[in-house]
mmCIF file of C-alpha atoms in Angstrom:
data_model
loop_
_atom_site.group_PDB
_atom_site.id
_atom_site.type_symbol
_atom_site.label_atom_id
_atom_site.label_comp_id
_atom_site.label_asym_id
_atom_site.label_seq_id
_atom_site.Cartn_x
_atom_site.Cartn_y
_atom_site.Cartn_z
ATOM 1 C CA UNK A 1032 0.375 0.497 -0.061
ATOM 2 C CA UNK A 1033 1.779 3.533 -1.016
ATOM 3 C CA UNK A 1034 -1.161 5.796 0.910
ATOM 4 C CA UNK A 1035 -1.747 7.088 -2.374
ATOM 5 C CA UNK A 1036 -5.042 6.260 -3.383
ATOM 6 C CA UNK A 1037 -7.108 7.440 -7.154
ATOM 7 C CA UNK A 1038 -10.604 7.081 -8.297
ATOM 8 C CA UNK A 1039 -12.585 5.797 -10.361
ATOM 9 C CA UNK A 1040 -10.579 2.482 -10.717
ATOM 10 C CA UNK A 1041 -12.388 2.068 -14.101
ATOM 11 C CA UNK A 1042 -14.596 4.094 -16.224
ATOM 12 C CA UNK A 1043 -16.145 3.664 -20.509
ATOM 13 C CA UNK A 1044 -16.647 6.970 -21.798
ATOM 14 C CA UNK A 1045 -17.952 7.266 -25.650
ATOM 15 C CA UNK A 1046 -15.372 9.965 -28.135
ATOM 16 C CA UNK A 1047 -15.621 13.455 -27.698
ATOM 17 C CA UNK A 1048 -16.915 13.018 -23.590
ATOM 18 C CA UNK A 1049 -15.067 14.500 -20.788
ATOM 19 C CA UNK A 1050 -13.175 13.274 -17.896
ATOM 20 C CA UNK A 1051 -12.672 13.659 -14.931
ATOM 21 C CA UNK A 1052 -9.883 12.182 -12.789
ATOM 22 C CA UNK A 1053 -9.197 12.098 -9.046
ATOM 23 C CA UNK A 1054 -6.690 11.490 -7.064
ATOM 24 C CA UNK A 1055 -5.194 11.787 -2.980
ATOM 25 C CA UNK A 1056 -2.064 12.057 -2.196
ATOM 26 C CA UNK A 1057 0.088 10.513 0.194
ATOM 27 C CA UNK A 1058 -0.161 12.003 3.676
ATOM 28 C CA UNK A 1059 2.322 14.726 4.191
ATOM 29 C CA UNK A 1060 3.326 14.820 0.081
ATOM 30 C CA UNK A 1061 2.608 18.297 -1.707
ATOM 31 C CA UNK A 1062 3.512 17.125 -4.843
ATOM 32 C CA UNK A 1063 1.708 15.590 -7.396
ATOM 33 C CA UNK A 1064 2.222 13.760 -10.717
ATOM 34 C CA UNK A 1065 0.615 11.755 -13.824
ATOM 35 C CA UNK A 1066 1.216 9.692 -15.694
ATOM 36 C CA UNK A 1067 -0.224 8.086 -18.790
ATOM 37 C CA UNK A 1068 0.758 4.225 -19.038
ATOM 38 C CA UNK A 1069 -0.991 2.218 -22.667
ATOM 39 C CA UNK A 1070 -1.085 -1.093 -23.019
ATOM 40 C CA UNK A 1071 2.005 -2.622 -23.109
ATOM 41 C CA UNK A 1072 4.286 0.550 -22.539
ATOM 42 C CA UNK A 1073 5.642 3.124 -20.323
ATOM 43 C CA UNK A 1074 4.621 5.493 -17.847
ATOM 44 C CA UNK A 1075 4.347 8.830 -20.025
ATOM 45 C CA UNK A 1076 4.565 11.952 -18.154
ATOM 46 C CA UNK A 1077 1.525 13.699 -17.904
ATOM 47 C CA UNK A 1078 2.671 17.029 -15.741
ATOM 48 C CA UNK A 1079 3.431 17.829 -12.081
ATOM 49 C CA UNK A 1080 1.742 19.732 -9.621
ATOM 50 C CA UNK A 1081 3.345 21.693 -6.826
ATOM 51 C CA UNK A 1082 1.785 23.229 -3.584
ATOM 52 C CA UNK A 1083 -1.293 23.356 -6.471
ATOM 53 C CA UNK A 1084 0.973 25.441 -9.380
ATOM 54 C CA UNK A 1085 1.481 23.003 -12.058
ATOM 55 C CA UNK A 1086 5.742 22.569 -12.419
ATOM 56 C CA UNK A 1087 6.039 21.100 -16.005
ATOM 57 C CA UNK A 1088 4.564 19.600 -18.324
ATOM 58 C CA UNK A 1089 5.044 17.193 -20.828
ATOM 59 C CA UNK A 1090 4.304 16.371 -24.008
ATOM 60 C CA UNK A 1091 0.205 16.532 -23.750
ATOM 61 C CA UNK A 1092 -1.914 18.828 -25.856
ATOM 62 C CA UNK A 1093 -4.444 21.898 -23.301
ATOM 63 C CA UNK A 1094 -7.125 19.236 -23.642
ATOM 64 C CA UNK A 1095 -5.494 17.829 -20.807
ATOM 65 C CA UNK A 1096 -5.926 19.574 -17.717
ATOM 66 C CA UNK A 1097 -5.294 19.431 -13.890
ATOM 67 C CA UNK A 1098 -5.688 20.936 -10.617
ATOM 68 C CA UNK A 1099 -4.538 20.464 -6.925
ATOM 69 C CA UNK A 1100 -6.149 21.844 -3.967
ATOM 70 C CA UNK A 1101 -5.229 23.101 -0.587
ATOM 71 C CA UNK A 1102 -5.211 19.624 1.127
ATOM 72 C CA UNK A 1103 -3.410 18.449 -2.243
ATOM 73 C CA UNK A 1104 -5.111 15.931 -4.176
ATOM 74 C CA UNK A 1105 -5.198 16.447 -7.764
ATOM 75 C CA UNK A 1106 -7.690 16.133 -10.194
ATOM 76 C CA UNK A 1107 -6.431 15.307 -14.059
ATOM 77 C CA UNK A 1108 -9.403 16.748 -16.791
ATOM 78 C CA UNK A 1109 -9.440 14.934 -20.841
ATOM 79 C CA UNK A 1110 -11.681 16.647 -22.334
ATOM 80 C CA UNK A 1111 -12.717 16.077 -25.664
ATOM 81 C CA UNK A 1112 -12.454 12.274 -25.511
ATOM 82 C CA UNK A 1113 -10.366 10.671 -28.107
ATOM 83 C CA UNK A 1114 -10.041 6.462 -29.012
ATOM 84 C CA UNK A 1115 -6.539 6.896 -28.607
ATOM 85 C CA UNK A 1116 -6.332 8.204 -24.595
ATOM 86 C CA UNK A 1117 -7.384 4.474 -23.667
ATOM 87 C CA UNK A 1118 -5.328 4.245 -20.866
ATOM 88 C CA UNK A 1119 -4.292 3.567 -17.594
ATOM 89 C CA UNK A 1120 -3.651 6.644 -15.961
ATOM 90 C CA UNK A 1121 -1.679 7.185 -12.557
ATOM 91 C CA UNK A 1122 -1.041 9.541 -10.194
ATOM 92 C CA UNK A 1123 2.005 9.348 -7.932
ATOM 93 C CA UNK A 1124 2.937 11.347 -5.007
ATOM 94 C CA UNK A 1125 6.185 12.448 -3.728
ATOM 95 C CA UNK A 1126 7.528 14.684 -0.476
ATOM 96 C CA UNK A 1127 8.509 17.646 -2.233
ATOM 97 C CA UNK A 1128 9.827 18.587 -6.401
ATOM 98 C CA UNK A 1129 13.730 17.661 -5.626
ATOM 99 C CA UNK A 1130 14.297 14.589 -6.515
ATOM 100 C CA UNK A 1131 12.120 12.201 -3.770
ATOM 101 C CA UNK A 1132 10.466 9.046 -4.476
ATOM 102 C CA UNK A 1133 7.414 8.708 -5.998
ATOM 103 C CA UNK A 1134 4.442 6.694 -4.725
ATOM 104 C CA UNK A 1135 1.930 5.458 -7.614
ATOM 105 C CA UNK A 1136 -1.572 5.152 -7.259
ATOM 106 C CA UNK A 1137 -3.193 1.798 -8.557
ATOM 107 C CA UNK A 1138 -4.723 3.823 -11.465
ATOM 108 C CA UNK A 1139 -7.906 4.789 -13.502
ATOM 109 C CA UNK A 1140 -8.243 2.614 -16.540
ATOM 110 C CA UNK A 1141 -9.658 4.086 -19.129
ATOM 111 C CA UNK A 1142 -11.651 3.257 -22.398
ATOM 112 C CA UNK A 1143 -12.806 5.333 -24.979
ATOM 113 C CA UNK A 1144 -15.698 4.339 -26.995
ATOM 114 C CA UNK B 119 10.388 10.075 -28.322
ATOM 115 C CA UNK B 120 12.176 6.799 -25.561
ATOM 116 C CA UNK B 121 14.982 7.883 -23.953
ATOM 117 C CA UNK B 122 15.210 4.463 -22.276
ATOM 118 C CA UNK B 123 15.308 1.356 -23.334
ATOM 119 C CA UNK B 124 14.711 -2.486 -22.033
ATOM 120 C CA UNK B 125 15.435 -5.872 -23.225
ATOM 121 C CA UNK B 126 14.182 -7.748 -23.584
ATOM 122 C CA UNK B 127 11.365 -6.779 -23.778
ATOM 123 C CA UNK B 128 9.213 -10.641 -22.920
ATOM 124 C CA UNK B 129 11.788 -13.325 -21.512
ATOM 125 C CA UNK B 130 9.862 -16.697 -20.401
ATOM 126 C CA UNK B 131 11.575 -18.425 -17.871
ATOM 127 C CA UNK B 132 11.179 -21.626 -15.693
ATOM 128 C CA UNK B 133 11.103 -21.540 -11.786
ATOM 129 C CA UNK B 134 15.142 -21.532 -10.453
ATOM 130 C CA UNK B 135 16.586 -19.999 -13.456
ATOM 131 C CA UNK B 136 18.564 -15.856 -13.797
ATOM 132 C CA UNK B 137 18.147 -14.038 -15.518
ATOM 133 C CA UNK B 138 18.657 -9.967 -16.872
ATOM 134 C CA UNK B 139 17.298 -7.175 -17.605
ATOM 135 C CA UNK B 140 18.897 -4.105 -19.545
ATOM 136 C CA UNK B 141 17.761 0.178 -19.879
ATOM 137 C CA UNK B 142 20.512 1.497 -21.519
ATOM 138 C CA UNK B 143 20.153 5.596 -22.796
ATOM 139 C CA UNK B 144 22.464 7.704 -24.040
ATOM 140 C CA UNK B 145 21.221 10.652 -21.382
ATOM 141 C CA UNK B 146 22.387 11.229 -18.127
ATOM 142 C CA UNK B 147 20.271 10.585 -15.279
ATOM 143 C CA UNK B 148 20.589 11.293 -11.167
ATOM 144 C CA UNK B 149 19.406 8.742 -10.117
ATOM 145 C CA UNK B 150 17.539 5.934 -11.919
ATOM 146 C CA UNK B 151 14.464 3.351 -10.706
ATOM 147 C CA UNK B 152 13.044 0.204 -10.521
ATOM 148 C CA UNK B 153 10.031 -0.927 -9.899
ATOM 149 C CA UNK B 154 7.636 -4.267 -10.575
ATOM 150 C CA UNK B 155 3.911 -3.385 -11.254
ATOM 151 C CA UNK B 156 1.201 -6.218 -11.242
ATOM 152 C CA UNK B 157 -2.030 -6.428 -14.097
ATOM 153 C CA UNK B 158 -3.771 -3.645 -12.777
ATOM 154 C CA UNK B 159 -1.573 -2.111 -10.408
ATOM 155 C CA UNK B 160 0.627 0.594 -10.086
ATOM 156 C CA UNK B 161 3.979 0.308 -10.429
ATOM 157 C CA UNK B 162 6.013 -0.967 -7.139
ATOM 158 C CA UNK B 163 9.306 0.867 -6.065
ATOM 159 C CA UNK B 164 11.855 -2.112 -5.494
ATOM 160 C CA UNK B 165 15.677 -0.139 -5.755
ATOM 161 C CA UNK B 166 16.667 3.676 -6.152
ATOM 162 C CA UNK B 167 20.013 3.664 -7.383
ATOM 163 C CA UNK B 168 21.726 7.394 -7.547
ATOM 164 C CA UNK B 169 25.817 6.691 -7.887
ATOM 165 C CA UNK B 170 27.934 5.628 -10.970
ATOM 166 C CA UNK B 171 29.626 2.110 -10.628
ATOM 167 C CA UNK B 172 26.436 1.545 -7.736
ATOM 168 C CA UNK B 173 25.413 -2.001 -6.904
ATOM 169 C CA UNK B 174 22.394 -2.511 -4.879
ATOM 170 C CA UNK B 175 21.379 -5.904 -3.728
ATOM 171 C CA UNK B 176 17.160 -7.270 -2.354
ATOM 172 C CA UNK B 177 17.607 -10.360 -1.919
ATOM 173 C CA UNK B 178 17.462 -12.490 -4.947
ATOM 174 C CA UNK B 179 17.647 -9.016 -6.912
ATOM 175 C CA UNK B 180 20.770 -7.714 -8.239
ATOM 176 C CA UNK B 181 20.930 -3.319 -9.012
ATOM 177 C CA UNK B 182 23.556 -2.580 -10.553
ATOM 178 C CA UNK B 183 23.698 1.474 -11.980
ATOM 179 C CA UNK B 184 26.549 2.203 -14.791
ATOM 180 C CA UNK B 185 29.987 3.785 -13.897
ATOM 181 C CA UNK B 186 28.258 6.464 -16.441
ATOM 182 C CA UNK B 187 25.040 6.856 -15.495
ATOM 183 C CA UNK B 188 23.460 5.866 -18.823
ATOM 184 C CA UNK B 189 22.678 2.353 -18.107
ATOM 185 C CA UNK B 190 21.114 -0.233 -15.282
ATOM 186 C CA UNK B 191 21.173 -4.066 -14.733
ATOM 187 C CA UNK B 192 18.541 -5.993 -12.950
ATOM 188 C CA UNK B 193 19.594 -9.910 -12.295
ATOM 189 C CA UNK B 194 16.904 -12.229 -10.708
ATOM 190 C CA UNK B 195 19.119 -14.833 -9.253
ATOM 191 C CA UNK B 196 16.625 -18.209 -8.615
ATOM 192 C CA UNK B 197 13.784 -17.100 -9.881
ATOM 193 C CA UNK B 198 10.009 -17.540 -8.445
ATOM 194 C CA UNK B 199 6.279 -17.559 -9.610
ATOM 195 C CA UNK B 200 6.114 -14.577 -7.471
ATOM 196 C CA UNK B 201 8.225 -12.476 -9.807
ATOM 197 C CA UNK B 202 6.328 -12.707 -12.551
ATOM 198 C CA UNK B 203 5.078 -9.534 -13.948
ATOM 199 C CA UNK B 204 6.904 -6.131 -15.461
ATOM 200 C CA UNK B 205 10.057 -5.041 -14.776
ATOM 201 C CA UNK B 206 10.406 -0.878 -15.379
ATOM 202 C CA UNK B 207 13.267 1.496 -15.383
ATOM 203 C CA UNK B 208 12.997 5.271 -14.770
ATOM 204 C CA UNK B 209 15.522 8.316 -15.139
ATOM 205 C CA UNK B 210 15.290 11.081 -13.174
ATOM 206 C CA UNK B 211 15.226 13.956 -15.324
ATOM 207 C CA UNK B 212 14.680 17.195 -13.503
ATOM 208 C CA UNK B 213 10.589 16.776 -12.754
ATOM 209 C CA UNK B 214 10.077 13.808 -13.879
ATOM 210 C CA UNK B 215 10.598 10.409 -14.620
ATOM 211 C CA UNK B 216 11.187 8.632 -18.021
ATOM 212 C CA UNK B 217 9.747 5.409 -18.394
ATOM 213 C CA UNK B 218 11.093 2.953 -19.954
ATOM 214 C CA UNK B 219 9.315 0.410 -22.034
ATOM 215 C CA UNK B 220 9.731 -2.685 -20.066
ATOM 216 C CA UNK B 221 10.427 -6.258 -19.665
ATOM 217 C CA UNK B 222 7.332 -8.374 -19.407
ATOM 218 C CA UNK B 223 8.568 -11.756 -16.794
ATOM 219 C CA UNK B 224 7.162 -15.240 -16.540
ATOM 220 C CA UNK B 225 8.394 -17.417 -14.225
ATOM 221 C CA UNK B 226 7.008 -20.953 -14.927
ATOM 222 C CA UNK B 227 6.540 -23.436 -12.039
#
């Protein structure tokens, strides 16, 4: 158990819809990162939030957006869903941004049909 | 673009055999981590290596970080069915980790 919880665990959406995924970070952790893991691939960095501010972004379009709340929980929002967005979305929390160990949640499986 | 290449991509061995998984890059990383991921779950950290040439042992698992901090290897001695899973290496680069494509290991009883 890493103390990082994600919801929902599984969901199915239709192309063009919007989705919100949620993450509660480990207690005391102020940094949250989101990763996308397509089937058969390693996780790809989407973005990181530190103390409610975006602190870096990977190669994902603007329709991928996020939020971090004062309690350091986080949301990942994806608009205008495409079939290729089908993947496991992983949230990882860390104590802070300075290269500490990251702890992953179990992920949210998104299927876009 | 995949900064880290892992080999082999798939590996199926008999219980009791030894194996080595490789993680290679042309980039230098300040640290490198190894994870194991089981189906339907998030990656679980096995080890972090920081110093070039560093060797760490975790029971039957031996991890090595290359002298130039560009590559790493994971050696498993006397593999057990419980070792089955997806092994991922990840290099730390700034505010993100760059993951390899993974090595899917199956240990047959």
